[in-house]
Coordinates of C-alpha atoms in Angstrom, one line a residue:
X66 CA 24.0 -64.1 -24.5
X67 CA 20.5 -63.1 -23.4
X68 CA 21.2 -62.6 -20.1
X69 CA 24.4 -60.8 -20.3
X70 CA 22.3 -58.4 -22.8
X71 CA 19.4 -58.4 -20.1
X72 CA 22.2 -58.1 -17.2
X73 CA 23.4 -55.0 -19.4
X74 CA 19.8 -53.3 -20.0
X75 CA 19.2 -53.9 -16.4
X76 CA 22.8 -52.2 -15.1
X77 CA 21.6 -49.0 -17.6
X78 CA 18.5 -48.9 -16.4
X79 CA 19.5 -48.9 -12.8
X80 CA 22.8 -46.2 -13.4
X81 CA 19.9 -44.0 -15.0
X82 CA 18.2 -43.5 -11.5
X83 CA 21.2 -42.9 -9.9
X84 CA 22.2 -39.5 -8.5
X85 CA 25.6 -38.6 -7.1
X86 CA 23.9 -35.6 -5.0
X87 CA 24.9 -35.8 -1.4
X88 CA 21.8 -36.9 1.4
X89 CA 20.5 -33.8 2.2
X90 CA 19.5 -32.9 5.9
X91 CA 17.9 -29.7 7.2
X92 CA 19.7 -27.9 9.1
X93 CA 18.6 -27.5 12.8
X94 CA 17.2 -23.9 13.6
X95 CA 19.4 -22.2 15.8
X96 CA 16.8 -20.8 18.1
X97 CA 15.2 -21.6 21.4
X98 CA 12.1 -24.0 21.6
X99 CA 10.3 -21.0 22.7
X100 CA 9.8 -17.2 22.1
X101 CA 11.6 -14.8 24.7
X102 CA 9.6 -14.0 27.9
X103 CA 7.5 -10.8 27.4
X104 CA 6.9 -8.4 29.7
X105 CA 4.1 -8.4 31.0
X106 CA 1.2 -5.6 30.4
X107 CA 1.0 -3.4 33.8
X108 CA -3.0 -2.5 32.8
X109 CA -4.3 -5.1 30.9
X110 CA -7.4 -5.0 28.8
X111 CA -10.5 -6.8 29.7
X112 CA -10.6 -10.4 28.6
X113 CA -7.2 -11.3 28.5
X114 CA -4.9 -11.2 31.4
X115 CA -1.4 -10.4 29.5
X116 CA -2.7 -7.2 28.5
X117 CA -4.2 -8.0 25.1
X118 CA -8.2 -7.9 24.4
X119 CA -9.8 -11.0 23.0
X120 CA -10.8 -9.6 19.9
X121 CA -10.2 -13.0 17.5
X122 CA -12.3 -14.5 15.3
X123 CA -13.6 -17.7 16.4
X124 CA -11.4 -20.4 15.9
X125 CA -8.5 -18.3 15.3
X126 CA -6.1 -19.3 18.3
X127 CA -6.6 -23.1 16.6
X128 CA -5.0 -22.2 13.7
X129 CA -1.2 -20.7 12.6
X130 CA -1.5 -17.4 11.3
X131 CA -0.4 -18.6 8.0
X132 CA -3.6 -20.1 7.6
X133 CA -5.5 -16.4 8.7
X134 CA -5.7 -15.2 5.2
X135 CA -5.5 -11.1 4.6
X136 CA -9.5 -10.5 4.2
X137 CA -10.1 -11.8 7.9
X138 CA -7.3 -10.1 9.2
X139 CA -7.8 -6.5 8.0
X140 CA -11.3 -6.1 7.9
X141 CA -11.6 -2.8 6.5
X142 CA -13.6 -2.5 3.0
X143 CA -11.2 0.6 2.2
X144 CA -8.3 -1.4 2.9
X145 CA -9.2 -4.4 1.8
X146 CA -9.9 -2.7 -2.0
X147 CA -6.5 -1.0 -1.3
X148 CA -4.7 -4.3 -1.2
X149 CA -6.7 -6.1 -3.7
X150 CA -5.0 -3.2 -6.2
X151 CA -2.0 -3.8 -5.2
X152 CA -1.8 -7.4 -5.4
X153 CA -3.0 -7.1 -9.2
X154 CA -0.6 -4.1 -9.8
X155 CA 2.4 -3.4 -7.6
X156 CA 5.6 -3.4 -9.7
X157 CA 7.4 -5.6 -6.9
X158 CA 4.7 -8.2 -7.4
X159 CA 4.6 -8.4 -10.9
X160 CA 8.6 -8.9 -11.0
X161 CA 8.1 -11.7 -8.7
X162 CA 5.5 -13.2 -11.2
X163 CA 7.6 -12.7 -14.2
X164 CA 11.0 -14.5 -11.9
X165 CA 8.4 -17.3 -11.6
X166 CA 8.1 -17.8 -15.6
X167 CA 11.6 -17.4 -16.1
X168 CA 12.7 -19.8 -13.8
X169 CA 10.1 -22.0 -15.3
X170 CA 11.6 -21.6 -18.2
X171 CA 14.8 -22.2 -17.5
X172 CA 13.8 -25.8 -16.0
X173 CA 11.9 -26.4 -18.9
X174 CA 15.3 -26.0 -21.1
X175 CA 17.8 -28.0 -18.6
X176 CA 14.8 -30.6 -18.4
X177 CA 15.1 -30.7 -22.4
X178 CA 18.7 -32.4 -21.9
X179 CA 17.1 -35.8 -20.6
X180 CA 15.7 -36.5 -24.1
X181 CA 17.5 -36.5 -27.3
X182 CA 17.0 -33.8 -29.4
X183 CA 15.8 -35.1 -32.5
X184 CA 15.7 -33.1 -35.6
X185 CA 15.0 -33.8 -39.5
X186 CA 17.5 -32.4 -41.9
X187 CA 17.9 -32.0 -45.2
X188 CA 21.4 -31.1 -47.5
X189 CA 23.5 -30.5 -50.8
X190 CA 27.0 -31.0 -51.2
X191 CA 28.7 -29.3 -54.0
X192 CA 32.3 -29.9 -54.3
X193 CA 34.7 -28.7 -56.6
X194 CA 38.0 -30.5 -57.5
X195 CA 40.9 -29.5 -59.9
X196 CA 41.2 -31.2 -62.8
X197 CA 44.4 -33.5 -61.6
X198 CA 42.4 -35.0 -58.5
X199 CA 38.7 -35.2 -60.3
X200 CA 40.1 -38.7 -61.9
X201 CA 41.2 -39.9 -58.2
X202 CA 38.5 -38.3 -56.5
X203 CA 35.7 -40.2 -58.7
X204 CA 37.4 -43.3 -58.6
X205 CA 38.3 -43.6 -54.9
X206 CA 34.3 -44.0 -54.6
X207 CA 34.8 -41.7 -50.9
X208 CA 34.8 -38.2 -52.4
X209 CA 36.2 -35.8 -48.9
X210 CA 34.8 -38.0 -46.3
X211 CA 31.5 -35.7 -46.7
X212 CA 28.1 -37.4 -46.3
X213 CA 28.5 -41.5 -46.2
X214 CA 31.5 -41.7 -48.4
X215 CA 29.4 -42.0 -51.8
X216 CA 30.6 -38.3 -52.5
X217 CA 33.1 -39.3 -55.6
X218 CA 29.8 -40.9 -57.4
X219 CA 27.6 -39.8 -59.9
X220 CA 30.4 -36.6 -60.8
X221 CA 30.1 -35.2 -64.1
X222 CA 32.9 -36.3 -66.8
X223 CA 35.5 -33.8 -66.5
X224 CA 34.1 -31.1 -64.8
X225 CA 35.5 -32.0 -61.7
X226 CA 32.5 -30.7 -59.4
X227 CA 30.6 -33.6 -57.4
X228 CA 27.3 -33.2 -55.8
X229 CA 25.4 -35.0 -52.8
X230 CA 22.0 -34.7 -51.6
X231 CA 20.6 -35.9 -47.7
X232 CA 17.6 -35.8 -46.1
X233 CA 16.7 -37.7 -42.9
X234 CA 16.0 -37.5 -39.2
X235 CA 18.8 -37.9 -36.3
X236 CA 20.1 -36.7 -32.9
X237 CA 23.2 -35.3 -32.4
X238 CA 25.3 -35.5 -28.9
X239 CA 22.5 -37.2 -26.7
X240 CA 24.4 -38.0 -23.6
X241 CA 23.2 -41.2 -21.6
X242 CA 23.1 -39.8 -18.2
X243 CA 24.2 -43.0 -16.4
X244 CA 25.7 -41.2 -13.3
X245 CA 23.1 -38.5 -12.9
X246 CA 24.5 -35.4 -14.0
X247 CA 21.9 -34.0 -16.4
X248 CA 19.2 -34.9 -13.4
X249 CA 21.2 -33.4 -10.5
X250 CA 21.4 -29.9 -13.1
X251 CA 17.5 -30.7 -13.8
X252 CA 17.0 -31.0 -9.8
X253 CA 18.6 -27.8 -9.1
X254 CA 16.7 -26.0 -11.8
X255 CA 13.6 -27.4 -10.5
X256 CA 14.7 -26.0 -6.6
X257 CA 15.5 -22.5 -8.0
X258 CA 11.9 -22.8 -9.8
X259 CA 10.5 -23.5 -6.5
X260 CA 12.5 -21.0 -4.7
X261 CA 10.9 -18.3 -6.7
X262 CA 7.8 -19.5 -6.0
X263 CA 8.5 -19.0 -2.4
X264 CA 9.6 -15.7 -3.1
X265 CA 6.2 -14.7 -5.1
X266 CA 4.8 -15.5 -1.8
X267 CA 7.2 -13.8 0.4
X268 CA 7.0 -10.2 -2.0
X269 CA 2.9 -10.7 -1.6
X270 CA 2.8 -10.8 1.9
X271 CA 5.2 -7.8 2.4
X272 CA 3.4 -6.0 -0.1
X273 CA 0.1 -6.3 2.1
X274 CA 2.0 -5.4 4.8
X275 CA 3.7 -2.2 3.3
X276 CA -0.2 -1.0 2.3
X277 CA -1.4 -1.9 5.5
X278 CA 1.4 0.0 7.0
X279 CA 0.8 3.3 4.7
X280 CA -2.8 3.0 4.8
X281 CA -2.8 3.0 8.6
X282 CA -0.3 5.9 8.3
X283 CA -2.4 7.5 5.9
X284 CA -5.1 7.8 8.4
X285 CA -2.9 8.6 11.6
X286 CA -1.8 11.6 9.9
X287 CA -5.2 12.6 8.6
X288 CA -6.4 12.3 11.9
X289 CA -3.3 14.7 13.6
X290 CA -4.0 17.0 10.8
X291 CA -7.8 17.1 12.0
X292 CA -6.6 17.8 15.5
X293 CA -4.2 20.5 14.4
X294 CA -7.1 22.0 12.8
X295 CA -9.1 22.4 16.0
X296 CA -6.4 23.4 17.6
X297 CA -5.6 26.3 15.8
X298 CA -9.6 27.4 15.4
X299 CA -9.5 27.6 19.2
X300 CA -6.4 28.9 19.9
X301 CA -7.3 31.7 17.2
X302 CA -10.3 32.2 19.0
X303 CA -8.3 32.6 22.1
X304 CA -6.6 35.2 19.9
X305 CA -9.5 37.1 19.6
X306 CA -10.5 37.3 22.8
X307 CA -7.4 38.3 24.2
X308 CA -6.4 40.9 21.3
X309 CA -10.0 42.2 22.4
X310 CA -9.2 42.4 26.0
X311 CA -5.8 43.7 25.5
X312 CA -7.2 46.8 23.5
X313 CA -9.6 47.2 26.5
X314 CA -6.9 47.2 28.9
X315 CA -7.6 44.1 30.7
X316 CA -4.9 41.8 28.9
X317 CA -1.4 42.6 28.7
X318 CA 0.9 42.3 25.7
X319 CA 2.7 39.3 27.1
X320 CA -0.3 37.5 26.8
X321 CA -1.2 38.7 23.8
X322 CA 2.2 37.7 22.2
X323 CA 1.6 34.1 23.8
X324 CA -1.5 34.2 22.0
X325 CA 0.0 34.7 18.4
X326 CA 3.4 32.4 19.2
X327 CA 0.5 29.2 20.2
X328 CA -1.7 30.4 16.9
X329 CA 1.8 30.7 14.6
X330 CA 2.9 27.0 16.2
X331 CA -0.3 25.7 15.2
X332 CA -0.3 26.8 11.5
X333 CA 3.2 25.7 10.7
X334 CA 2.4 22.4 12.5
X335 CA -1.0 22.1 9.9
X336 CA 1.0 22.8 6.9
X337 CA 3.5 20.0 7.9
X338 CA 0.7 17.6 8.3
X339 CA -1.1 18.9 5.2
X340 CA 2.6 17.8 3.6
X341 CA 2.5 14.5 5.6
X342 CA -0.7 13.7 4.4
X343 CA 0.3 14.3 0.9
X344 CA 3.2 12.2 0.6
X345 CA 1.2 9.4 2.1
X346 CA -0.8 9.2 -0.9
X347 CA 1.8 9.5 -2.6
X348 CA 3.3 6.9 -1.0
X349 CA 0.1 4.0 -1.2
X350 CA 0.1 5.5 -5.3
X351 CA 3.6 3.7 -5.8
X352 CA 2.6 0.2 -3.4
X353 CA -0.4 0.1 -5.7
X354 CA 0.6 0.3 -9.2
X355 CA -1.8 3.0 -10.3
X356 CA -4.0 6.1 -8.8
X357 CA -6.1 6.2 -5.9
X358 CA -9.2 5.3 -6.6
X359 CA -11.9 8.1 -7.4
X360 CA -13.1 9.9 -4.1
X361 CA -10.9 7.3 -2.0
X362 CA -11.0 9.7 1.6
X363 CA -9.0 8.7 4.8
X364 CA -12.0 8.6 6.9
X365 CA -11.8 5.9 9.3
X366 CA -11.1 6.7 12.7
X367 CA -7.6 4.8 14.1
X368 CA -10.2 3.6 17.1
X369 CA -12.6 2.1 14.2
X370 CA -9.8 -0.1 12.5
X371 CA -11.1 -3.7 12.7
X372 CA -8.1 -6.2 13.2
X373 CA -7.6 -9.2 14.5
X374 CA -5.1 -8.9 17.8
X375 CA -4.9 -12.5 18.8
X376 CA -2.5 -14.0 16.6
X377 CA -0.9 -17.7 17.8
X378 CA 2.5 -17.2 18.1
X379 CA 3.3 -21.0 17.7
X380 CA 6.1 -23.4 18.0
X381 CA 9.2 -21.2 16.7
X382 CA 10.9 -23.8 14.9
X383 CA 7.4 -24.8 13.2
X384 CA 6.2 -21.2 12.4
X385 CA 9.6 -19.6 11.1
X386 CA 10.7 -23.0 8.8
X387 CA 6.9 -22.6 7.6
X388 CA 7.7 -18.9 6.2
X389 CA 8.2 -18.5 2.3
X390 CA 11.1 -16.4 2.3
X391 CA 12.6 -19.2 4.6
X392 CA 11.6 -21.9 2.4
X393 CA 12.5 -20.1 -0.6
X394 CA 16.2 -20.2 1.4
X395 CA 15.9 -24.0 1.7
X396 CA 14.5 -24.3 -2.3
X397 CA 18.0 -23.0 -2.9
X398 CA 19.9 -24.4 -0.4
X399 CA 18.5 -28.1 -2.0
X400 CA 19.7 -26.5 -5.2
X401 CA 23.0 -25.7 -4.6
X402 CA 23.0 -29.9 -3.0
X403 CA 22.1 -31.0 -6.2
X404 CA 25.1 -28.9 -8.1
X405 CA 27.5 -30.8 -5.7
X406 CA 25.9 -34.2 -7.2
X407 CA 26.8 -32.7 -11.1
X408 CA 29.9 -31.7 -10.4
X409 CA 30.6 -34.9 -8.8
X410 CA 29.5 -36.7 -11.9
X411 CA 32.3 -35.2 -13.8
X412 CA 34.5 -37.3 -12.5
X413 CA 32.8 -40.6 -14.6
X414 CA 32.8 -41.0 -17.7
X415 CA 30.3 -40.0 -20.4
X416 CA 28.9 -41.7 -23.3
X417 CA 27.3 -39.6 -26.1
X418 CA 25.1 -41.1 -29.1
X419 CA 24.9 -39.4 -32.5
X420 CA 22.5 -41.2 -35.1
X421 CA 20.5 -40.9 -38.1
X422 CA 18.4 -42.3 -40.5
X423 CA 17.0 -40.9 -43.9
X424 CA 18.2 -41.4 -47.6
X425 CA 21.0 -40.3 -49.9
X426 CA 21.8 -40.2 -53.5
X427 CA 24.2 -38.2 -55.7
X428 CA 20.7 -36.6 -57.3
X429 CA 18.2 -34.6 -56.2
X430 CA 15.6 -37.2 -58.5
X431 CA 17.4 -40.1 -56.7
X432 CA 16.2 -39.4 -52.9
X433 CA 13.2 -41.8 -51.7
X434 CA 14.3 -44.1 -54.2
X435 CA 14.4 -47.9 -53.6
X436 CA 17.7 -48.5 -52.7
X437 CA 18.7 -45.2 -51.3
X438 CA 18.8 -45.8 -47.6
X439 CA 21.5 -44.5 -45.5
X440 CA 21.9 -44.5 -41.7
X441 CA 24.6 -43.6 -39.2
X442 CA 25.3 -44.3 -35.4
X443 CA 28.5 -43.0 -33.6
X444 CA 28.5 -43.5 -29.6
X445 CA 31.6 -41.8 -28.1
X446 CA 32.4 -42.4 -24.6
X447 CA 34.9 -40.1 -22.3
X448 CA 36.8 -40.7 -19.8
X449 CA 38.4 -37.1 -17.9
X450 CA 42.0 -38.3 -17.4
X451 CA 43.9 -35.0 -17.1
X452 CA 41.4 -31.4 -16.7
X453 CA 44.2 -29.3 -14.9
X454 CA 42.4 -29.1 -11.5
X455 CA 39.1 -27.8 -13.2
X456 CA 36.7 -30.3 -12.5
X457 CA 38.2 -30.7 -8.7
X458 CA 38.0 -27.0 -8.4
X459 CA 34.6 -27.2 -10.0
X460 CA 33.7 -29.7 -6.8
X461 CA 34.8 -27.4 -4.4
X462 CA 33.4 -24.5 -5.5
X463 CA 29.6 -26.5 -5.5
X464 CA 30.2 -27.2 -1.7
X465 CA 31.7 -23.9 -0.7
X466 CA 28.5 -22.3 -2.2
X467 CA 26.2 -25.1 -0.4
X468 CA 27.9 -24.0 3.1
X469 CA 27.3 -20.3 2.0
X470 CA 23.5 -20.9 2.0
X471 CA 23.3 -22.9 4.3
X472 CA 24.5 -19.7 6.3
X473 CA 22.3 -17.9 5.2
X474 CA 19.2 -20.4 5.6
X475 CA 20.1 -19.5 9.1
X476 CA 20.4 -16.5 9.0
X477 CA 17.1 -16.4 7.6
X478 CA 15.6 -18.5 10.5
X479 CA 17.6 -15.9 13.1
X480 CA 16.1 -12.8 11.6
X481 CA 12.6 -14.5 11.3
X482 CA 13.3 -15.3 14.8
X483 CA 13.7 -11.8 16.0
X484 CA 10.9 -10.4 13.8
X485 CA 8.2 -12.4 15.5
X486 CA 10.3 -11.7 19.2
X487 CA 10.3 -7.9 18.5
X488 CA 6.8 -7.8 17.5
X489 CA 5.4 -9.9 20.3
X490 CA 7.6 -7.5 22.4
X491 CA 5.6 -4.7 21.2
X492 CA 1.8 -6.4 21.5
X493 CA 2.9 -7.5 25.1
X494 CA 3.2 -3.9 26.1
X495 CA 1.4 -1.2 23.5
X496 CA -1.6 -2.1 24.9
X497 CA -0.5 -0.5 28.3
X498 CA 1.0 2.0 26.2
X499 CA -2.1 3.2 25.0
X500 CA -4.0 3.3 28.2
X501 CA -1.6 5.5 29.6
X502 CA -1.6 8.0 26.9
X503 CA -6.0 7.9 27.1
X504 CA -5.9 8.6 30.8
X505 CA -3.4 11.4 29.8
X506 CA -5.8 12.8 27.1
X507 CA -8.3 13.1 29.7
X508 CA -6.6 14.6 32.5
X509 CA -4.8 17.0 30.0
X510 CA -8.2 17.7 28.8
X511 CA -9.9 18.6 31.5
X512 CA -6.9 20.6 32.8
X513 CA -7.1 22.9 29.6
X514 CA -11.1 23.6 30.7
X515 CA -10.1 24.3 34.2
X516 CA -7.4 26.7 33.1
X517 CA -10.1 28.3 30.6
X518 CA -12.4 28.8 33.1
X519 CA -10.2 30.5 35.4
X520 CA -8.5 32.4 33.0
X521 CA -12.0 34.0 31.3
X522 CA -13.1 34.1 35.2
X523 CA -10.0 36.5 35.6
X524 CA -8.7 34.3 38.0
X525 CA -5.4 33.2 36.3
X526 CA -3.1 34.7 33.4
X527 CA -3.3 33.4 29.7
X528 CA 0.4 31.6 30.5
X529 CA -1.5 28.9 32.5
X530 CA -4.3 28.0 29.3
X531 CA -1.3 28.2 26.9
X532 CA 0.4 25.3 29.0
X533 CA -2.4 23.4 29.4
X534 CA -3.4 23.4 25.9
X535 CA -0.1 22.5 25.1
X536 CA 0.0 19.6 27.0
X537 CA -3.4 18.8 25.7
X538 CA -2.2 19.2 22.1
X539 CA 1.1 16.9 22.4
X540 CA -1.3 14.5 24.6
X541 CA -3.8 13.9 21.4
X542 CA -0.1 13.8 19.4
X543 CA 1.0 11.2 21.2
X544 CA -2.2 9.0 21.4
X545 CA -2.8 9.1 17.8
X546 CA 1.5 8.0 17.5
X547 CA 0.9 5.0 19.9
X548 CA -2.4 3.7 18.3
X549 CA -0.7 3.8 15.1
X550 CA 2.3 2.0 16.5
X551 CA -0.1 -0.6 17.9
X552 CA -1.9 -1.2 15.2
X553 CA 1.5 -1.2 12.2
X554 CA 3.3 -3.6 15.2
X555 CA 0.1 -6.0 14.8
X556 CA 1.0 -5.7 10.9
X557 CA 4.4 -6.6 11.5
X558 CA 3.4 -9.3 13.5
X559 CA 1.0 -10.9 11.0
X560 CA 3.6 -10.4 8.1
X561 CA 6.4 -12.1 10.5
X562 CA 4.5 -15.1 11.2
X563 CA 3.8 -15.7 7.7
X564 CA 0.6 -14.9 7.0
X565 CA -1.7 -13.0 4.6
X566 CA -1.2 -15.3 1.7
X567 CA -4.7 -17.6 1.6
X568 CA -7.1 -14.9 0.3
X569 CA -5.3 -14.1 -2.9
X570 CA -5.3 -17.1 -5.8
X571 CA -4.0 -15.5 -9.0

C-alpha cells in the first residue's frame, strides 16, 4: 500500500513538470552568410583603403557595435546632454517603460494560478421557513443544504427562521496542473514579459538615433542658414556697387536687375532656412520630452562632429539575431509556442480541489468552541468529451498564430538585413561623395574670385560673377547636404547594428 501511494506521489510529481508545448527551434535566417559586395570608394581617405578613415577608438574593430555604447560613439558634450534628456523624458521611452510593468504584471497574475488561492472567510446564514416546513426543516437536522448540513439546529421554537455562523480558511477551484497548462499560460506570459523588455531596448536605441539624426540636422541647417547669410551680405554689396556704377553710366540695367534677382534669391532662401532651423528645434523639443536647455546654440561645425566611422559589420546572422527588436520577435514567437502547449492540454482532463477548514455553530457565542470543528474537501475531475469543435479550433488557432510570427521573425531578420546593407552601401561610397563636392567648393570658389576680379577690372559683364557665385552658393549647399548625409547614414548604421544601448542603466 506504501508503494502504490509512493508510485502515486511520484506519477504527480513527475505529470507536474510536464509541458505539452511543442520543441521549439529557431528558425534559420533567411539571409546570406555575408553582407552584399560594396562598391568600392573611387578616392579613398587616408588610412583605410575602402574609402573610409580610421577614425575608431582603440579596440573598437574587436568588438560588435552592440557592445559600443552611445557616449563613445557620439562624442559631442551637446549631444551627449541632448540624449541623456531624452532617455529620461521622451514619451516613446516612457511608454516602453510603463509596457514593461504591465507585462510584469500580467505574469505576476497568470503566475498566481500555480498556487492555490487561499483565503479566510467568515459567514451568517439567516433562513426563513413558513410555518408548515419549520417542524420538517428542524427535525431533518440538514436545514437547505447550506453550510455542513447542521442548518435545521439550534432554530428558535416556532419562529421558523434558522441561523448559521462560519468562519475558517480554504481554497476554492485550485487546479492541479498535471499536464502543464497553467505553466505553458505562465511561460508565454513570461515571453511576452521579455519581449517588452526587448522592445524598451529597441524604442531607446531609436530614440538616440532620432536625436542624433535632428541634432545633426539641426546643425546642417544652421550652418546653410550661415552661408545664406554671407551670401546675401556680398551679393548686396555687389548691389551696391553696381547700382553705383549703373547711375554713373558704366553698368547697364541688365546687370543691375541680375543684381537684385541674385540679392531677392538670397533673402527668400534665408527666411526658408530661418523656418528650417526653427522647426528643427521644434523637432529635438518633442524627441526630448521637455524644452531646450537654457542658451543651448547649434554651434558645432558639421566638420567638428566627433564619431566613430569604423563600425564592425559582423557575421549577419550573429549581428541581426543579436538586435532587440529581433529578439523581442523571437520573445513572442516562444510565446505563441507555449500557447500551442495550453491549448493542447485541453484535451486531458483536469482535476480541481476545493477545501476548508475553520469552525461552525448555529451561534455566534458557539464558534471556537470545543467541539465546533468543521472541514470540507471536494476534488472534481473533468474529462472534455463533447466541446463542439472549440477546443480543436482553439488548437488550431495557437499554431496558425505561431506560423504568423514566425513570418514575421523573418521578416524582422530581412529588414534588419537590408538596414545594415543600405547603410554600409552608403559608408562605402559617401566618403567619395564628399571629396568630390570639397574639390567642387574650391574650384567654384576660386572661379567666383576670378570672375570678381575681372568683372571690377571691367574685363567681363556682371552675368559671368552672378553664375559663378551661383555655382559657388549651390556648391557649399551641396557639401553641407552630403556631410550631413554621411554623418545621419553612420547613425543609421550604429542604430542598425544594434547598438547604443550600454551607456544608459535606468
Amino acid at each position: 500500500m506504501k508503494n502504490q501511494i509512493s508510485l502515486g506521489a511520484w506519477l504527480i510529481l513527475y505529470l507536474a513538470g510536464c509541458t505539452l508545448e511543442p520543441h521549439y527551434q529557431r528558425p534559420q535566417p533567411a539571409v546570406t552568410p555575408g553582407w552584399p559586395a560594396m562598391p568600392q570608394s573611387s578616392a579613398p581617405a587616408a588610412g583605410d583603403s575602402a574609402g573610409w578613415p580610421a577614425q575608431a577608438a582603440p579596440g573598437a574593430s574587436q568588438r560588435s557595435a552592440a557592445q559600443i555604447g552611445w557616449r563613445e560613439f557620439f562624442t559631442d558634450p551637446k549631444l551627449q546632454t541632448l540624449i541623456e534628456q531624452a532617455l529620461l523624458h521622451n514619451y516613446d521611452a516612457q511608454i516602453a517603460v510603463l509596457n514593461i510593468a504591465g507585462a510584469r504584471a500580467q505574469y505576476q497574475i497568470q503566475r498566481a494560478d500555480l498556487f492555490p488561492k487561499i483565503s479566510a472567510t467568515g459567514s451568517e446564514t439567516v433562513e426563513k421557513f413558513p410555518a408548515a416546513v419549520a417542524p420538517l426543516a428542524s427535525g431533518a437536522g440538514t436545514g437547505t443544504g447550506t453550510g455542513t448540513g447542521v442548518g435545521g439546529v439550534g432554530a428558535a421554537s416556532g419562529s421558523g427562521v434558522f441561523r448559521f455562523f462560519e468562519a475558517g480558511i480554504g481554497f476554492t477551484s485550485y487546479e492541479l496542473d498535471l499536464f502543464g497548462r497553467i505553466r505553458s499560460l505562465n511561460h508565454e506570459k513570461l515571453q511576452q514579459y521579455l519581449g517588452f523588455v526587448e522592445t524598451r531596448r529597441s524604442t531607446q536605441i531609436s530614440v538616440i538615433a532620432e536625436v542624433a539624426n535632428a541634432y545633426l540636422t539641426w546643425l546642417a541647417d544652421s550652418k546653410l542658414l550661415r552661408i545664406t547669410e554671407e551670401t546675401l551680405d556680398s551679393q548686396q554689396q555687389s548691389l551696391n556697387l553696381i547700382r553705383m556704377s549703373f547711375e554713373g553710366g558704366v553698368a547697364t540695367a541688365l546687370d543691375l536687375h541680375q543684381a537684385e534677382t541674385t540679392v531677392a534669391t538670397a533673402q527668400a532662401n534665408l527666411a526658408q532656412y530661418r523656418r528650417q532651423v526653427a522647426q528643427d528645434q521644434n523637432a529635438l523639443v518633442v524627441l526630448l520630452g521637455e524644452p531646450l536647455p537654457s542658451e543651448f546654440v547649434a554651434d558645432v561645425d558639421l566638420d567638428e562632429e566627433s564619431l566613430l566611422t569604423d563600425l564592425p559589420a559582423g557575421v549577419p546572422s550573429e549581428v541581426l539575431v543579436q538586435r532587440p527588436d529581433i529578439l523581442a520577435a523571437e520573445h513572442n514567437l516562444v510565446a505563441a509556442n507555449a500557447n500551442i502547449g495550453a491549448a493542447r492540454a485541453a484535451f486531458f482532463p483536469s482535476i480541481l480541489l476545493t477545501g476548508s477548514y475553520g469552525t461552525a455553530s448555529t451561534q455566534l457565542s458557539g464558534l471556537f468552541k470545543q467541539g465546533s470543528t468543521a472541514w470540507t474537501f471536494s476534488p472534481q475531475i473533468s474529462l472534455p468529451i463533447f466541446a463542439g469543435g472549440a477546443n480543436v479550433a482553439s488548437l488550431d488557432l495557437a499554431k496558425v498564430q505561431k506560423n504568423i510570427l514566425v513570418v514575421q521573425y523573418e521578416q524582422a531578420i530581412q529588414s534588419g538585413f537590408r538596414e545594415v546593407a543600405d547603410a554600409l552601401a552608403g559608408r562605402a561610397t559617401l566618403d567619395s561623395q564628399v571629396a568630390a563636392d570639397t574639390a567642387l567648393l574650391e574650384a567654384s570658389s576660386e572661379s567666383f574670385r576670378l570672375s570678381n576680379m575681372r568683372f571690377t577690372g571691367g574685363v567681363d559683364n556682371y552675368l559671368g560673377v552672378l553664375d559663378s557665385q551661383r555655382l559657388l552658393y549651390t556648391a557649399q549647399q551641396s557639401l553641407v547636404s552630403v556631410k550631413l548625409a554621411r554623418l545621419q547614414n553612420l547613425v543609421n548604421l550604429y542604430k542598425a547594428l544594434g547598438g547604443g544601448w550600454f551607456e544608459h542603466s535606468s
